[in-house]
Amino acid sequence: MKQPALRTGVRWKISIAIAAVGALITVALSLVVHNAARVSMLDNAREVQMERLLFAQRVYEASKPKEPRFGTKLNDPSLPRELKRLVDRRHRGTYVQEHASGAPDVWAAVPLGNGDVLSLHTPFADRSATVMKRLDEALVVGSVSVVFVGSALGVLIGGQLSRRLRKAATAAGKVAQGNTDVRVRDAIGGVVRDETDELARAVDALTDALHERIEAERRVTADIAHELRTPVTGLLTAAELLPPGRPTELVRDRARAMRTLVEDVLEVARLDSASERAELQEITLGEFVSRRVRVVNPDAVVRVVHESWVNTDPRRLERILGNLLSNAAKYGKPPVEVTVEGRVVRVRDHGPGFPEALLREGPSRFRTGASDRAGAGHGLGLTIAAGQARVLGARLTFRNAAPEGTAPGAGGAIAVLWLPEHAPTNTGSFPMMQFPPDET
């Protein structure tokens, strides 16, 4: 089973990166400063220790009787091995003896003329240890401060970049919904120029090119359909003048199908142009759907769970219902069920279900299912229904019913029309709408 990917924002990624780098740098610098300060203080302590030992040596050699003074010892058996090897070679020196716990001992030793060794050792000065402790505390406080300041800086920088990217994503989403007038570059704004501006310009250029291509295709489609309208009408008229017979019926049937196709193509072109406006009326949805279904498909079962008044365009709503019922009758199996619940209309058949491509990508013109819902039609019915739903500010969704114990899609196809709470305005725009989650 694939694990869901963790989603983190750019702001926090940048903040974590800056905090991690800052922590590494501050830890490294703190260790360097700590070691340098400790080495410097120990070197100073060794020099002081040697000066004290040399002074004690002069006093020892000048005194009678000769006795070690000022804490010095003669031939100290606890003299460190390293320092003993040094004085055996007739050299004086110092040595720092570390301990597992506590301050280290600072040793100094000098060889005497008679072969004896005069040595002095004292613990590292408490004052020096205190200084090192305070230095360590200052380094810790400074490191934590650097990490927090770096994190705050990362949040600010990442927040600005994240806001620009979110604005760009929102604008791109509007473009994806068909609003090609939106420009990502204008949406992100700002004075600073960075890579997001390059991304915005690329998206805007892509939007312009796509819009021009779609507009050109729409114009070609509309022009072809418009030019075919007159000869097709003439062909249908001529077919009516043919003598009765089976060949005449076939010609008339194909001529009517061609006229329907031309009208559908023209309607799709109008819907693609985004110039259609709804003519609104207050209707009772359940009663309206019941009457229209009885006309289109008298065998369909209508169930009104909850009646509701809606402000919509009856002609376009009737067109949507007619296409959904025709699609269910043509490709599905009875019984066809229509359910009205508030502002939601469901149309279900008990056939093989919608093609997977339609469920995945939505209705596409001139494409029908190849195996389960194919064999007739041009793939324009659901495309027109979806386009008319957009004009109404509604949402049309498709799914397959799969009863328990059956294969996916075996329970039939379900088309759900979600009518909005607020009707579209005169300019074709829509107030903010909230739809309930789709069925699962």
C-alpha positions as MATLAB code, in Angstrom:
seq = 'MKQPALRTGVRWKISIAIAAVGALITVALSLVVHNAARVSMLDNAREVQMERLLFAQRVYEASKPKEPRFGTKLNDPSLPRELKRLVDRRHRGTYVQEHASGAPDVWAAVPLGNGDVLSLHTPFADRSATVMKRLDEALVVGSVSVVFVGSALGVLIGGQLSRRLRKAATAAGKVAQGNTDVRVRDAIGGVVRDETDELARAVDALTDALHERIEAERRVTADIAHELRTPVTGLLTAAELLPPGRPTELVRDRARAMRTLVEDVLEVARLDSASERAELQEITLGEFVSRRVRVVNPDAVVRVVHESWVNTDPRRLERILGNLLSNAAKYGKPPVEVTVEGRVVRVRDHGPGFPEALLREGPSRFRTGASDRAGAGHGLGLTIAAGQARVLGARLTFRNAAPEGTAPGAGGAIAVLWLPEHAPTNTGSFPMMQFPPDET';
ca = [
       0.000    0.000    0.000;
       1.430    3.334   -1.032;
       2.099    5.623    1.898;
       0.756    9.186    1.602;
       3.477   11.744    0.988;
       4.128   14.304    3.701;
       3.299   17.818    2.556;
       5.535   20.611    3.795;
       5.602   24.214    2.675;
       8.539   26.061    1.148;
       8.588   28.387    4.166;
       9.324   25.590    6.606;
      11.793   23.859    4.298;
      13.821   27.059    3.992;
      13.543   27.722    7.726;
      14.682   24.196    8.605;
      17.563   24.407    6.127;
      18.772   27.754    7.521;
      18.374   26.510   11.106;
      20.315   23.313   10.337;
      23.135   25.175    8.599;
      23.221   27.787   11.373;
      23.337   25.067   14.020;
      26.219   23.278   12.286;
      28.195   26.498   11.858;
      27.627   27.680   15.424;
      28.528   24.270   16.875;
      31.720   24.159   14.826;
      32.695   27.720   15.761;
      31.855   27.105   19.411;
      34.102   24.051   19.506;
      36.927   25.981   17.828;
      36.584   28.940   20.220;
      36.310   26.654   23.254;
      39.413   24.659   22.316;
      41.416   27.756   21.380;
      40.551   29.481   24.657;
      41.351   26.370   26.694;
      44.675   25.832   24.946;
      45.593   29.489   25.433;
      44.766   29.416   29.147;
      46.625   26.150   29.679;
      49.692   27.502   27.871;
      49.587   30.543   30.095;
      49.230   28.327   33.194;
      52.248   26.250   32.106;
      54.366   29.375   31.660;
      53.354   30.639   35.100;
      54.060   27.224   36.602;
      57.553   27.137   35.074;
      58.324   30.653   36.365;
      57.252   29.637   39.857;
      59.385   26.482   39.693;
      62.460   28.392   38.495;
      62.053   30.856   41.342;
      61.724   27.953   43.793;
      64.856   26.372   42.235;
      66.906   29.502   42.881;
      65.677   29.621   46.469;
      66.419   25.902   46.890;
      69.980   26.213   45.575;
      70.705   29.338   47.706;
      69.292   27.937   50.954;
      71.235   25.992   53.581;
      70.173   23.407   54.346;
      68.637   22.778   50.966;
      64.944   22.138   51.273;
      62.242   22.364   48.580;
      59.846   25.220   49.230;
      56.698   26.842   47.807;
      55.030   23.473   47.254;
      57.859   21.963   45.232;
      58.953   18.368   45.660;
      62.243   16.608   45.164;
      62.182   13.406   43.118;
      58.373   13.188   43.294;
      57.397    9.565   42.543;
      54.082   10.727   41.014;
      55.904   12.695   38.322;
      54.182   11.906   34.983;
      56.076    9.466   32.776;
      56.274   11.851   29.813;
      57.736   14.619   31.939;
      60.181   12.180   33.615;
      61.564   11.091   30.229;
      62.128   14.777   29.400;
      64.068   15.611   32.582;
      66.092   12.374   32.249;
      67.519   13.960   29.115;
      68.465   16.981   31.254;
      65.656   19.197   29.894;
      63.166   21.165   31.891;
      59.538   21.183   30.846;
      55.849   21.396   31.704;
      53.025   18.929   31.348;
      49.210   19.019   31.661;
      47.806   15.901   33.265;
      44.147   15.357   32.411;
      41.682   13.677   34.741;
      38.400   11.946   33.968;
      36.626   14.435   36.195;
      37.736   17.730   37.642;
      40.366   20.265   36.604;
      43.672   19.034   35.129;
      47.006   19.270   36.970;
      49.712   21.552   35.611;
      53.230   20.097   36.158;
      56.653   21.715   35.854;
      60.006   19.961   36.430;
      63.704   20.904   36.175;
      66.781   18.692   36.567;
      69.289   19.697   39.255;
      73.057   19.461   39.031;
      73.296   16.486   41.386;
      70.851   14.397   39.282;
      67.788   15.147   41.412;
      64.554   16.477   39.920;
      62.699   19.414   41.392;
      58.994   19.489   40.400;
      55.859   21.450   41.108;
      52.274   20.619   40.236;
      49.018   22.399   41.040;
      45.452   22.004   39.785;
      44.270   24.254   36.998;
      43.276   27.555   38.589;
      39.662   27.761   39.752;
      39.428   31.235   38.266;
      40.469   29.919   34.879;
      37.942   27.094   35.141;
      35.243   29.643   35.974;
      36.210   31.708   32.951;
      35.965   28.630   30.727;
      32.573   27.752   32.163;
      31.233   31.249   31.501;
      32.718   31.152   28.018;
      30.925   27.864   27.331;
      27.654   29.318   28.602;
      28.088   32.367   26.369;
      28.791   30.133   23.380;
      25.655   28.061   24.046;
      23.466   31.166   24.376;
      24.980   32.643   21.229;
      24.501   29.430   19.267;
      20.850   29.121   20.303;
      20.281   32.777   19.437;
      21.831   32.323   16.001;
      19.645   29.282   15.314;
      16.461   31.097   16.373;
      17.331   34.235   14.420;
      18.195   32.114   11.369;
      14.917   30.227   11.677;
      12.956   33.481   11.925;
      14.788   34.816    8.895;
      14.029   31.592    7.032;
      10.348   31.876    7.918;
      10.255   35.460    6.605;
      12.091   34.681    3.385;
      10.277   31.404    2.824;
       6.939   33.016    3.695;
       7.368   35.649    1.008;
       8.321   33.039   -1.567;
       5.500   30.750   -0.424;
       2.926   33.537   -0.736;
       4.073   34.318   -4.264;
       3.901   30.650   -5.221;
       0.421   30.286   -3.695;
      -0.783   33.335   -5.620;
       0.709   31.888   -8.781;
      -0.963   28.524   -8.110;
      -4.316   30.212   -7.468;
      -4.067   32.209  -10.683;
      -3.023   29.101  -12.632;
      -6.012   27.265  -11.144;
      -8.329   29.983  -12.439;
      -6.733   29.635  -15.860;
      -7.300   25.872  -15.694;
     -10.969   26.541  -14.968;
     -11.235   28.444  -18.239;
     -10.607   32.019  -17.119;
      -7.928   32.833  -19.672;
      -8.024   36.554  -18.820;
      -6.130   35.908  -15.593;
      -2.397   36.655  -15.682;
      -0.140   34.923  -13.186;
       2.446   37.722  -13.356;
      -0.135   40.314  -12.291;
      -1.428   38.013   -9.552;
       1.902   37.537   -7.765;
       2.825   41.252   -7.947;
       5.691   42.445   -5.765;
       8.798   44.522   -6.395;
      11.376   41.743   -6.048;
      12.135   39.830   -9.226;
      13.042   36.175   -8.816;
      12.421   32.764  -10.380;
       8.690   32.982   -9.651;
       8.451   35.816  -12.175;
      10.076   33.620  -14.809;
       7.599   30.860  -13.947;
       4.712   33.333  -14.136;
       5.820   34.625  -17.542;
       6.134   31.065  -18.838;
       2.643   30.160  -17.577;
       1.182   33.360  -19.053;
       2.815   32.629  -22.405;
       1.458   29.081  -22.286;
      -1.997   30.420  -21.398;
      -1.962   32.855  -24.325;
      -0.854   30.174  -26.757;
      -3.432   27.705  -25.445;
      -6.178   30.321  -25.554;
      -5.341   31.223  -29.135;
      -5.332   27.583  -30.158;
      -8.631   26.814  -28.415;
     -10.223   29.933  -29.850;
      -9.024   29.032  -33.351;
     -10.369   25.493  -32.993;
     -13.679   26.804  -31.679;
     -14.031   29.230  -34.575;
     -13.219   26.517  -37.103;
     -15.725   24.147  -35.494;
     -18.416   26.810  -35.361;
     -17.751   27.911  -38.942;
     -17.892   24.354  -40.251;
     -21.100   23.620  -38.357;
     -22.643   26.895  -39.530;
     -21.725   26.206  -43.146;
     -23.165   22.698  -42.897;
     -26.420   23.908  -41.420;
     -27.917   25.152  -44.700;
     -27.068   22.143  -46.899;
     -28.143   19.725  -44.174;
     -31.466   21.509  -43.861;
     -31.860   21.330  -47.633;
     -30.957   17.636  -47.572;
     -33.590   16.951  -44.932;
     -36.194   18.883  -46.920;
     -35.324   16.956  -50.063;
     -35.569   13.680  -48.149;
     -39.127   14.550  -47.154;
     -40.019   14.712  -50.848;
     -38.811   11.196  -51.606;
     -41.427    8.491  -52.177;
     -42.284    6.293  -49.198;
     -40.141    3.219  -48.663;
     -37.344    1.699  -46.629;
     -34.550    3.552  -48.467;
     -36.366    6.853  -47.900;
     -36.647    6.176  -44.159;
     -32.930    5.426  -43.972;
     -32.062    8.656  -45.789;
     -34.387   10.687  -43.549;
     -32.964    9.058  -40.414;
     -29.374    9.864  -41.395;
     -30.321   13.390  -42.418;
     -32.009   13.999  -39.059;
     -28.937   12.575  -37.276;
     -26.680   14.913  -39.262;
     -28.877   17.906  -38.431;
     -28.785   16.966  -34.737;
     -25.008   16.660  -34.904;
     -24.659   20.085  -36.526;
     -26.908   21.688  -33.897;
     -24.963   19.992  -31.105;
     -21.639   21.178  -32.510;
     -22.951   24.742  -32.712;
     -24.158   24.512  -29.113;
     -20.778   23.235  -27.943;
     -19.079   26.119  -29.761;
     -21.365   28.636  -28.027;
     -20.680   27.065  -24.650;
     -16.923   27.132  -25.284;
     -17.061   30.836  -26.077;
     -18.218   31.554  -22.484;
     -20.778   34.026  -23.843;
     -23.856   32.114  -22.714;
     -25.952   33.662  -19.936;
     -28.643   32.002  -17.852;
     -32.242   33.299  -17.910;
     -33.293   32.719  -14.340;
     -36.651   31.666  -12.921;
     -37.834   30.375   -9.566;
     -38.979   26.753   -9.903;
     -39.754   23.835   -7.618;
     -37.028   21.424   -8.556;
     -38.796   18.151   -7.752;
     -42.006   19.025   -9.632;
     -40.031   20.382  -12.610;
     -37.844   17.274  -12.867;
     -40.853   14.948  -12.546;
     -42.690   16.631  -15.445;
     -39.646   16.700  -17.718;
     -38.716   13.088  -17.019;
     -42.259   11.905  -17.868;
     -41.924   13.587  -21.269;
     -38.395   12.354  -22.094;
     -38.498    8.878  -20.566;
     -41.878    7.792  -19.172;
     -40.382    4.511  -17.947;
     -37.893    6.250  -15.644;
     -38.548    6.110  -11.899;
     -38.629    9.561  -10.223;
     -38.237    9.920   -6.473;
     -38.396   13.304   -4.720;
     -36.762   12.924   -1.314;
     -36.817   16.599   -0.434;
     -38.472   19.382   -2.445;
     -36.625   22.660   -2.904;
     -37.087   25.985   -4.680;
     -34.215   26.944   -6.957;
     -33.423   30.010   -9.041;
     -32.130   28.626  -12.333;
     -32.635   28.563  -16.099;
     -35.397   25.990  -16.839;
     -34.421   25.609  -20.498;
     -30.821   24.760  -19.689;
     -31.823   22.502  -16.794;
     -34.196   20.663  -19.123;
     -31.378   20.276  -21.649;
     -29.118   18.755  -18.992;
     -31.817   16.325  -17.825;
     -32.668   15.346  -21.409;
     -29.055   14.571  -22.255;
     -28.495   12.578  -19.054;
     -31.688   10.556  -19.594;
     -30.899    9.967  -23.272;
     -27.398    8.833  -22.337;
     -28.811    6.455  -19.701;
     -31.416    5.051  -22.103;
     -28.926    4.654  -24.968;
     -25.964    3.158  -23.139;
     -27.376    1.852  -19.852;
     -30.019   -0.644  -18.847;
     -33.370   -0.141  -17.105;
     -34.538    0.781  -14.664;
     -33.443    4.412  -14.956;
     -33.823    6.155  -11.586;
     -34.000    9.924  -11.029;
     -33.699   11.183   -7.455;
     -34.234   14.785   -6.311;
     -32.913   15.680   -2.886;
     -32.857   19.402   -2.149;
     -30.671   20.978   -4.839;
     -29.155   17.671   -5.941;
     -30.430   15.617   -8.893;
     -29.146   12.079   -9.467;
     -29.686   10.063  -12.649;
     -28.792    6.392  -12.442;
     -29.067    3.460  -14.797;
     -28.173   -0.189  -14.236;
     -25.932   -0.743  -17.220;
     -22.185   -1.342  -17.516;
     -21.265    2.093  -16.126;
     -19.269    5.023  -17.473;
     -15.946    4.398  -19.258;
     -12.840    4.791  -17.137;
     -11.560    7.575  -19.408;
     -14.700    9.621  -18.744;
     -14.439    9.130  -14.975;
     -10.783   10.097  -15.088;
     -10.859   13.052  -17.508;
     -14.502   14.097  -17.757;
     -16.721   14.256  -20.869;
     -14.885   14.723  -24.137;
     -16.506   15.602  -27.444;
     -16.537   13.016  -30.218;
     -15.425   10.274  -27.880;
     -17.518    7.482  -26.462;
     -16.561    4.340  -24.584;
     -15.016    1.722  -26.813;
     -16.409   -1.385  -25.124;
     -19.058   -0.676  -22.546;
     -20.976    2.434  -23.623;
     -20.159    2.712  -27.294;
     -21.720    1.923  -30.597;
     -23.802    5.047  -31.240;
     -23.644    8.780  -30.738;
     -20.851   11.323  -31.044;
     -19.881   11.943  -27.424;
     -21.503   15.396  -27.367;
     -24.434   14.758  -25.023;
     -22.488   14.717  -21.769;
     -20.176   17.460  -23.054;
     -23.190   19.711  -23.627;
     -24.661   18.746  -20.245;
     -21.423   19.678  -18.481;
     -21.213   22.971  -20.409;
     -24.802   23.918  -19.562;
     -24.124   23.062  -15.916;
     -21.222   25.534  -15.923;
     -23.530   28.250  -17.274;
     -25.910   27.543  -14.381;
     -23.043   27.686  -11.889;
     -23.728   24.025  -11.103;
     -21.422   21.037  -10.939;
     -21.962   17.795  -12.814;
     -20.110   14.719  -11.577;
     -19.958   11.132  -12.818;
     -19.266    7.877  -11.037;
     -20.080    4.190  -11.232;
     -22.061    2.253   -8.673;
     -20.509   -0.986   -7.515;
     -22.702   -3.015   -5.135;
     -20.937   -5.238   -2.660;
     -19.764   -8.479   -4.216;
     -19.808   -7.204   -7.806;
     -17.096   -6.004  -10.131;
     -16.392   -2.238  -10.284;
     -18.923   -0.474  -12.509;
     -21.352   -3.409  -12.538;
     -23.987   -1.487  -10.636;
     -24.598    1.127  -13.317;
     -23.693    4.748  -14.013;
     -24.615    7.666  -11.749;
     -24.608   11.303  -12.877;
     -25.066   13.872  -10.095;
     -26.051   17.495  -10.735;
     -25.292   19.860   -7.851;
     -27.233   23.105   -8.273;
     -25.735   26.155   -6.517;
     -27.305   27.929   -3.603;
     -26.922   31.271   -5.391;
     -27.873   31.855   -9.004;
     -25.363   33.303  -11.487;
     -25.307   37.092  -11.876;
     -26.208   39.001  -15.011;
     -22.531   39.256  -15.957;
     -22.140   35.502  -15.896;
     -20.054   35.432  -12.715;
     -21.020   33.405   -9.673;
     -20.952   34.151   -5.956;
     -18.813   31.976   -3.734;
     -20.340   28.489   -3.755;
     -19.781   25.568   -1.472;
     -20.751   22.075   -2.620;
     -21.048   19.078   -0.345;
     -18.387   16.411   -0.867;
     -19.033   14.044   -3.728;
     -20.401   10.591   -3.014;
     -18.066    7.711   -2.539;
];
